[in-house]
mmCIF file of C-alpha atoms in Angstrom:
data_model
loop_
_atom_site.group_PDB
_atom_site.id
_atom_site.type_symbol
_atom_site.label_atom_id
_atom_site.label_comp_id
_atom_site.label_asym_id
_atom_site.label_seq_id
_atom_site.Cartn_x
_atom_site.Cartn_y
_atom_site.Cartn_z
ATOM 1 C CA UNK A 42 33.977 -34.220 -43.252
ATOM 2 C CA UNK A 43 30.764 -32.848 -45.185
ATOM 3 C CA UNK A 44 28.772 -35.804 -46.882
ATOM 4 C CA UNK A 45 26.627 -33.252 -48.653
ATOM 5 C CA UNK A 46 26.959 -29.822 -49.826
ATOM 6 C CA UNK A 47 23.862 -28.005 -51.562
ATOM 7 C CA UNK A 48 24.478 -24.455 -52.032
ATOM 8 C CA UNK A 49 21.545 -21.858 -53.396
ATOM 9 C CA UNK A 50 19.577 -24.351 -54.391
ATOM 10 C CA UNK A 51 16.652 -23.008 -56.953
ATOM 11 C CA UNK A 52 13.508 -25.057 -58.240
ATOM 12 C CA UNK A 53 10.544 -24.286 -59.832
ATOM 13 C CA UNK A 54 7.548 -26.175 -61.177
ATOM 14 C CA UNK A 55 6.123 -24.380 -63.926
ATOM 15 C CA UNK A 56 5.653 -20.929 -62.534
ATOM 16 C CA UNK A 57 5.666 -21.925 -58.957
ATOM 17 C CA UNK A 58 8.949 -21.222 -57.402
ATOM 18 C CA UNK A 59 9.404 -24.078 -54.845
ATOM 19 C CA UNK A 60 12.936 -23.706 -53.559
ATOM 20 C CA UNK A 61 14.162 -20.141 -53.557
ATOM 21 C CA UNK A 62 18.081 -20.174 -52.790
ATOM 22 C CA UNK A 63 18.279 -22.967 -49.882
ATOM 23 C CA UNK A 64 21.430 -24.543 -48.921
ATOM 24 C CA UNK A 65 22.027 -27.470 -46.967
ATOM 25 C CA UNK A 66 25.201 -28.949 -45.436
ATOM 26 C CA UNK A 67 25.506 -32.182 -43.862
ATOM 27 C CA UNK A 68 28.410 -33.536 -41.934
ATOM 28 C CA UNK A 69 29.432 -37.146 -41.244
ATOM 29 C CA UNK A 70 27.547 -38.602 -38.356
ATOM 30 C CA UNK A 71 25.160 -35.755 -38.142
ATOM 31 C CA UNK A 72 21.205 -36.102 -37.898
ATOM 32 C CA UNK A 73 19.416 -32.865 -39.475
ATOM 33 C CA UNK A 74 15.925 -32.573 -38.712
ATOM 34 C CA UNK A 75 13.820 -30.522 -41.552
ATOM 35 C CA UNK A 76 10.766 -29.338 -40.268
ATOM 36 C CA UNK A 77 7.950 -26.929 -41.847
ATOM 37 C CA UNK A 78 4.321 -26.625 -42.755
ATOM 38 C CA UNK A 79 3.229 -28.284 -45.856
ATOM 39 C CA UNK A 80 4.313 -26.766 -48.931
ATOM 40 C CA UNK A 81 7.497 -25.222 -47.800
ATOM 41 C CA UNK A 82 9.518 -27.029 -50.141
ATOM 42 C CA UNK A 83 10.989 -30.035 -47.655
ATOM 43 C CA UNK A 84 10.340 -32.560 -49.773
ATOM 44 C CA UNK A 85 11.488 -31.054 -52.972
ATOM 45 C CA UNK A 86 14.896 -30.538 -51.361
ATOM 46 C CA UNK A 87 15.056 -34.301 -50.494
ATOM 47 C CA UNK A 88 14.256 -35.008 -54.163
ATOM 48 C CA UNK A 89 16.530 -32.465 -55.523
ATOM 49 C CA UNK A 90 19.384 -34.100 -52.890
ATOM 50 C CA UNK A 91 18.628 -37.757 -54.083
ATOM 51 C CA UNK A 92 18.402 -36.711 -58.211
ATOM 52 C CA UNK A 93 14.721 -37.457 -58.308
ATOM 53 C CA UNK A 94 14.298 -33.900 -59.112
ATOM 54 C CA UNK A 95 16.908 -31.823 -61.151
ATOM 55 C CA UNK A 96 17.549 -28.374 -59.828
ATOM 56 C CA UNK A 97 17.234 -25.259 -61.921
ATOM 57 C CA UNK A 98 20.317 -23.338 -60.172
ATOM 58 C CA UNK A 99 22.653 -23.982 -57.447
ATOM 59 C CA UNK A 100 25.402 -26.695 -56.818
ATOM 60 C CA UNK A 101 25.103 -30.347 -55.333
ATOM 61 C CA UNK A 102 28.539 -32.298 -53.652
ATOM 62 C CA UNK A 103 28.434 -35.589 -52.227
ATOM 63 C CA UNK A 104 31.766 -36.407 -50.297
ATOM 64 C CA UNK A 105 33.434 -33.436 -51.948
ATOM 65 C CA UNK A 106 32.270 -34.808 -55.633
ATOM 66 C CA UNK A 107 30.053 -32.574 -57.872
ATOM 67 C CA UNK A 108 26.891 -33.616 -59.042
ATOM 68 C CA UNK A 109 25.525 -30.378 -60.259
ATOM 69 C CA UNK A 110 26.877 -26.940 -60.799
ATOM 70 C CA UNK A 111 25.697 -23.489 -62.287
ATOM 71 C CA UNK A 112 27.119 -22.844 -65.841
ATOM 72 C CA UNK A 113 28.017 -19.232 -67.069
ATOM 73 C CA UNK A 114 24.574 -18.295 -67.465
ATOM 74 C CA UNK A 115 23.524 -19.294 -64.004
ATOM 75 C CA UNK A 116 21.579 -22.624 -64.900
ATOM 76 C CA UNK A 117 22.497 -26.132 -62.862
ATOM 77 C CA UNK A 118 24.697 -28.211 -65.083
ATOM 78 C CA UNK A 119 24.795 -31.990 -63.940
ATOM 79 C CA UNK A 120 27.794 -34.358 -64.419
ATOM 80 C CA UNK A 121 27.385 -37.387 -66.687
ATOM 81 C CA UNK A 122 24.752 -40.501 -66.021
ATOM 82 C CA UNK A 123 27.747 -42.433 -65.463
ATOM 83 C CA UNK A 124 29.054 -39.926 -62.545
ATOM 84 C CA UNK A 125 25.769 -39.650 -61.139
ATOM 85 C CA UNK A 126 25.343 -43.296 -60.757
ATOM 86 C CA UNK A 127 28.400 -43.381 -58.825
ATOM 87 C CA UNK A 128 27.290 -40.547 -56.706
ATOM 88 C CA UNK A 129 23.840 -42.329 -55.877
ATOM 89 C CA UNK A 130 25.673 -44.896 -53.969
ATOM 90 C CA UNK A 131 26.648 -42.144 -51.359
ATOM 91 C CA UNK A 132 22.486 -42.052 -50.286
ATOM 92 C CA UNK A 133 19.746 -43.876 -49.613
ATOM 93 C CA UNK A 134 16.098 -42.863 -49.408
ATOM 94 C CA UNK A 135 13.131 -43.885 -47.195
ATOM 95 C CA UNK A 136 9.769 -42.863 -48.588
ATOM 96 C CA UNK A 137 6.571 -42.062 -46.729
ATOM 97 C CA UNK A 138 4.771 -44.779 -48.311
ATOM 98 C CA UNK A 139 7.249 -47.672 -48.601
ATOM 99 C CA UNK A 140 7.521 -48.147 -52.069
ATOM 100 C CA UNK A 141 8.295 -51.773 -51.732
ATOM 101 C CA UNK A 142 7.837 -54.105 -54.901
ATOM 102 C CA UNK A 143 4.715 -55.791 -53.999
ATOM 103 C CA UNK A 144 5.719 -59.115 -56.132
ATOM 104 C CA UNK A 145 8.977 -59.473 -54.347
ATOM 105 C CA UNK A 146 9.465 -61.134 -51.347
ATOM 106 C CA UNK A 147 10.992 -59.187 -48.343
ATOM 107 C CA UNK A 148 14.063 -60.804 -48.854
ATOM 108 C CA UNK A 149 14.175 -59.990 -52.624
ATOM 109 C CA UNK A 150 13.329 -56.630 -52.065
ATOM 110 C CA UNK A 151 16.258 -55.933 -49.974
ATOM 111 C CA UNK A 152 18.788 -57.934 -52.142
ATOM 112 C CA UNK A 153 17.738 -56.912 -55.497
ATOM 113 C CA UNK A 154 19.381 -53.665 -55.745
ATOM 114 C CA UNK A 155 22.972 -54.976 -53.885
ATOM 115 C CA UNK A 156 22.999 -57.824 -56.352
ATOM 116 C CA UNK A 157 21.432 -56.347 -59.519
ATOM 117 C CA UNK A 158 23.444 -52.819 -59.142
ATOM 118 C CA UNK A 159 26.495 -53.103 -56.827
ATOM 119 C CA UNK A 160 27.071 -56.672 -58.312
ATOM 120 C CA UNK A 161 27.397 -58.337 -54.902
ATOM 121 C CA UNK A 162 27.537 -61.939 -54.314
ATOM 122 C CA UNK A 163 23.875 -63.355 -53.905
ATOM 123 C CA UNK A 164 25.016 -65.384 -50.782
ATOM 124 C CA UNK A 165 26.617 -62.401 -49.199
ATOM 125 C CA UNK A 166 23.777 -60.293 -49.958
ATOM 126 C CA UNK A 167 21.442 -62.265 -48.516
ATOM 127 C CA UNK A 168 23.570 -62.889 -45.429
ATOM 128 C CA UNK A 169 23.931 -59.187 -45.208
ATOM 129 C CA UNK A 170 20.151 -58.505 -45.505
ATOM 130 C CA UNK A 171 19.537 -61.371 -42.716
ATOM 131 C CA UNK A 172 21.467 -59.574 -40.275
ATOM 132 C CA UNK A 173 19.926 -56.367 -40.705
ATOM 133 C CA UNK A 174 16.166 -58.045 -40.851
ATOM 134 C CA UNK A 175 17.325 -59.666 -37.405
ATOM 135 C CA UNK A 176 18.396 -56.402 -36.275
ATOM 136 C CA UNK A 177 15.018 -54.899 -36.792
ATOM 137 C CA UNK A 178 13.175 -57.742 -35.144
ATOM 138 C CA UNK A 179 12.071 -59.244 -38.486
ATOM 139 C CA UNK A 180 14.087 -62.186 -39.341
ATOM 140 C CA UNK A 181 10.985 -64.145 -39.628
ATOM 141 C CA UNK A 182 9.377 -62.200 -42.243
ATOM 142 C CA UNK A 183 11.923 -62.500 -44.979
ATOM 143 C CA UNK A 184 9.781 -64.742 -47.330
ATOM 144 C CA UNK A 185 6.735 -62.857 -46.592
ATOM 145 C CA UNK A 186 5.593 -60.561 -49.285
ATOM 146 C CA UNK A 187 4.630 -56.602 -48.433
ATOM 147 C CA UNK A 188 0.758 -57.135 -48.535
ATOM 148 C CA UNK A 189 1.120 -59.732 -45.341
ATOM 149 C CA UNK A 190 3.196 -57.199 -43.094
ATOM 150 C CA UNK A 191 1.905 -53.990 -41.115
ATOM 151 C CA UNK A 192 2.569 -50.667 -42.247
ATOM 152 C CA UNK A 193 5.165 -50.392 -39.553
ATOM 153 C CA UNK A 194 6.801 -53.618 -40.678
ATOM 154 C CA UNK A 195 6.609 -52.185 -44.362
ATOM 155 C CA UNK A 196 8.435 -49.108 -43.301
ATOM 156 C CA UNK A 197 11.103 -50.970 -41.314
ATOM 157 C CA UNK A 198 11.608 -53.387 -44.323
ATOM 158 C CA UNK A 199 12.630 -50.075 -46.701
ATOM 159 C CA UNK A 200 14.549 -48.668 -44.214
ATOM 160 C CA UNK A 201 16.621 -52.106 -44.193
ATOM 161 C CA UNK A 202 16.338 -51.868 -48.144
ATOM 162 C CA UNK A 203 18.288 -48.205 -48.035
ATOM 163 C CA UNK A 204 20.567 -49.859 -45.331
ATOM 164 C CA UNK A 205 21.430 -52.831 -47.497
ATOM 165 C CA UNK A 206 23.400 -50.393 -50.026
ATOM 166 C CA UNK A 207 25.639 -49.528 -47.379
ATOM 167 C CA UNK A 208 25.057 -45.753 -47.814
ATOM 168 C CA UNK A 209 26.891 -42.974 -46.391
ATOM 169 C CA UNK A 210 23.816 -40.926 -45.716
ATOM 170 C CA UNK A 211 20.097 -41.926 -45.468
ATOM 171 C CA UNK A 212 17.207 -39.440 -46.297
ATOM 172 C CA UNK A 213 13.986 -40.087 -44.895
ATOM 173 C CA UNK A 214 11.091 -38.097 -46.478
ATOM 174 C CA UNK A 215 8.095 -37.941 -43.414
ATOM 175 C CA UNK A 216 8.719 -41.659 -42.658
ATOM 176 C CA UNK A 217 5.961 -42.024 -40.166
ATOM 177 C CA UNK A 218 3.236 -40.061 -41.938
ATOM 178 C CA UNK A 219 1.371 -42.800 -43.495
ATOM 179 C CA UNK A 220 1.388 -44.811 -40.125
ATOM 180 C CA UNK A 221 -0.743 -44.801 -37.064
ATOM 181 C CA UNK A 222 0.546 -43.769 -33.464
ATOM 182 C CA UNK A 223 1.620 -47.329 -32.483
ATOM 183 C CA UNK A 224 3.445 -48.154 -35.716
ATOM 184 C CA UNK A 225 4.886 -44.560 -35.677
ATOM 185 C CA UNK A 226 6.771 -45.396 -32.482
ATOM 186 C CA UNK A 227 8.032 -48.841 -33.744
ATOM 187 C CA UNK A 228 9.779 -46.824 -36.946
ATOM 188 C CA UNK A 229 11.192 -44.023 -34.790
ATOM 189 C CA UNK A 230 12.528 -46.053 -32.297
ATOM 190 C CA UNK A 231 14.428 -47.885 -35.471
ATOM 191 C CA UNK A 232 15.644 -44.282 -36.599
ATOM 192 C CA UNK A 233 16.454 -43.309 -33.082
ATOM 193 C CA UNK A 234 18.833 -46.466 -32.906
ATOM 194 C CA UNK A 235 20.881 -45.658 -36.138
ATOM 195 C CA UNK A 236 21.393 -42.080 -34.699
ATOM 196 C CA UNK A 237 22.976 -43.806 -31.727
ATOM 197 C CA UNK A 238 25.320 -45.590 -33.908
ATOM 198 C CA UNK A 239 26.007 -42.330 -35.569
ATOM 199 C CA UNK A 240 24.516 -42.953 -38.917
ATOM 200 C CA UNK A 241 24.318 -39.539 -41.032
ATOM 201 C CA UNK A 242 20.892 -38.604 -41.776
ATOM 202 C CA UNK A 243 18.649 -36.194 -42.916
ATOM 203 C CA UNK A 244 15.341 -36.608 -41.953
ATOM 204 C CA UNK A 245 11.879 -34.784 -42.826
ATOM 205 C CA UNK A 246 9.386 -34.849 -40.177
ATOM 206 C CA UNK A 247 6.161 -33.699 -38.824
ATOM 207 C CA UNK A 248 7.128 -35.324 -35.544
ATOM 208 C CA UNK A 249 8.348 -32.257 -33.353
ATOM 209 C CA UNK A 250 9.329 -34.269 -30.073
ATOM 210 C CA UNK A 251 11.460 -36.898 -32.065
ATOM 211 C CA UNK A 252 13.398 -33.752 -33.967
ATOM 212 C CA UNK A 253 14.070 -32.487 -30.850
ATOM 213 C CA UNK A 254 14.975 -35.507 -29.308
ATOM 214 C CA UNK A 255 17.039 -37.024 -32.313
ATOM 215 C CA UNK A 256 18.410 -34.252 -34.428
ATOM 216 C CA UNK A 257 21.807 -32.660 -33.854
ATOM 217 C CA UNK A 258 20.550 -29.720 -35.917
ATOM 218 C CA UNK A 259 16.987 -28.712 -36.979
ATOM 219 C CA UNK A 260 16.174 -26.570 -40.238
ATOM 220 C CA UNK A 261 13.102 -24.851 -40.367
ATOM 221 C CA UNK A 262 11.666 -24.091 -43.803
ATOM 222 C CA UNK A 263 8.804 -21.982 -44.986
ATOM 223 C CA UNK A 264 7.810 -20.702 -48.441
ATOM 224 C CA UNK A 265 10.952 -22.199 -50.251
ATOM 225 C CA UNK A 266 13.509 -20.689 -47.992
ATOM 226 C CA UNK A 267 15.198 -21.960 -44.611
ATOM 227 C CA UNK A 268 13.621 -19.639 -41.784
ATOM 228 C CA UNK A 269 15.881 -20.629 -39.172
ATOM 229 C CA UNK A 270 18.248 -23.301 -38.109
ATOM 230 C CA UNK A 271 20.276 -24.379 -35.232
ATOM 231 C CA UNK A 272 20.540 -26.829 -32.337
ATOM 232 C CA UNK A 273 17.033 -28.203 -31.403
ATOM 233 C CA UNK A 274 17.395 -26.844 -27.984
ATOM 234 C CA UNK A 275 17.383 -23.251 -29.559
ATOM 235 C CA UNK A 276 15.005 -23.998 -32.383
ATOM 236 C CA UNK A 277 12.401 -25.388 -30.032
ATOM 237 C CA UNK A 278 13.373 -23.821 -26.747
ATOM 238 C CA UNK A 279 14.084 -20.374 -27.927
ATOM 239 C CA UNK A 280 13.399 -19.494 -31.636
ATOM 240 C CA UNK A 281 14.467 -16.391 -33.060
ATOM 241 C CA UNK A 282 12.256 -15.737 -35.930
ATOM 242 C CA UNK A 283 8.606 -15.138 -35.425
ATOM 243 C CA UNK A 284 7.419 -17.395 -38.335
ATOM 244 C CA UNK A 285 8.827 -20.222 -36.270
ATOM 245 C CA UNK A 286 7.291 -19.123 -33.481
ATOM 246 C CA UNK A 287 4.019 -19.230 -34.847
ATOM 247 C CA UNK A 288 4.828 -22.588 -36.439
ATOM 248 C CA UNK A 289 5.652 -24.400 -33.370
ATOM 249 C CA UNK A 290 2.858 -22.669 -31.128
ATOM 250 C CA UNK A 291 0.435 -24.303 -33.887
ATOM 251 C CA UNK A 292 1.911 -27.676 -32.957
ATOM 252 C CA UNK A 293 1.862 -27.316 -29.385
ATOM 253 C CA UNK A 294 -1.861 -26.504 -29.410
#
């Protein structure tokens, strides 16, 4: 089943065209890694997928339900705010800089949205949060505040916060770029475990070895277009496009 369909997405900021006809389809249980140089449009694509940016043209569907589609003039028109709110529950998003509320404890950071947005029972939400924290080896940090945690622990808490909403698909926007190598390993281990549990994920990453090991499909973007996509063995092992080869050679240096 297709959980996400993005077709012919276009997005400009003023005169700068950042996405120039990008399509992305993600099936249930699939892990898609999006790689490419800085400024290639990877993060913008994720921000469009999660409604943090509005697209100029193209269409977006979650589990077959429309979020946006072109009108008769070829401009993207979104469904109502109520409909969008429902579709938001399909996905979770993990940012590179954690985005935790500094004045909330770890537990409140995690339970705030399930209680406030999904109207879940407080006790049930807290129990679910504690189970997820335990899974991440963080059950002793429930009453701590973000500043008392390492970067790796904060990022694991933000993954728990996204998982607590029971999303069907998880987006990661360079989840390790703010971390040192040791903490990076810690967070990648968590994402790898989620992949083994068949969690559907789209991961924008600079970690090539990780993308190669965990992804079912790799998308290489440059200049606002998809240059190449395919299984990691093909994209990393035998890239068809010259631009992909150049990019991967730079990474190997």
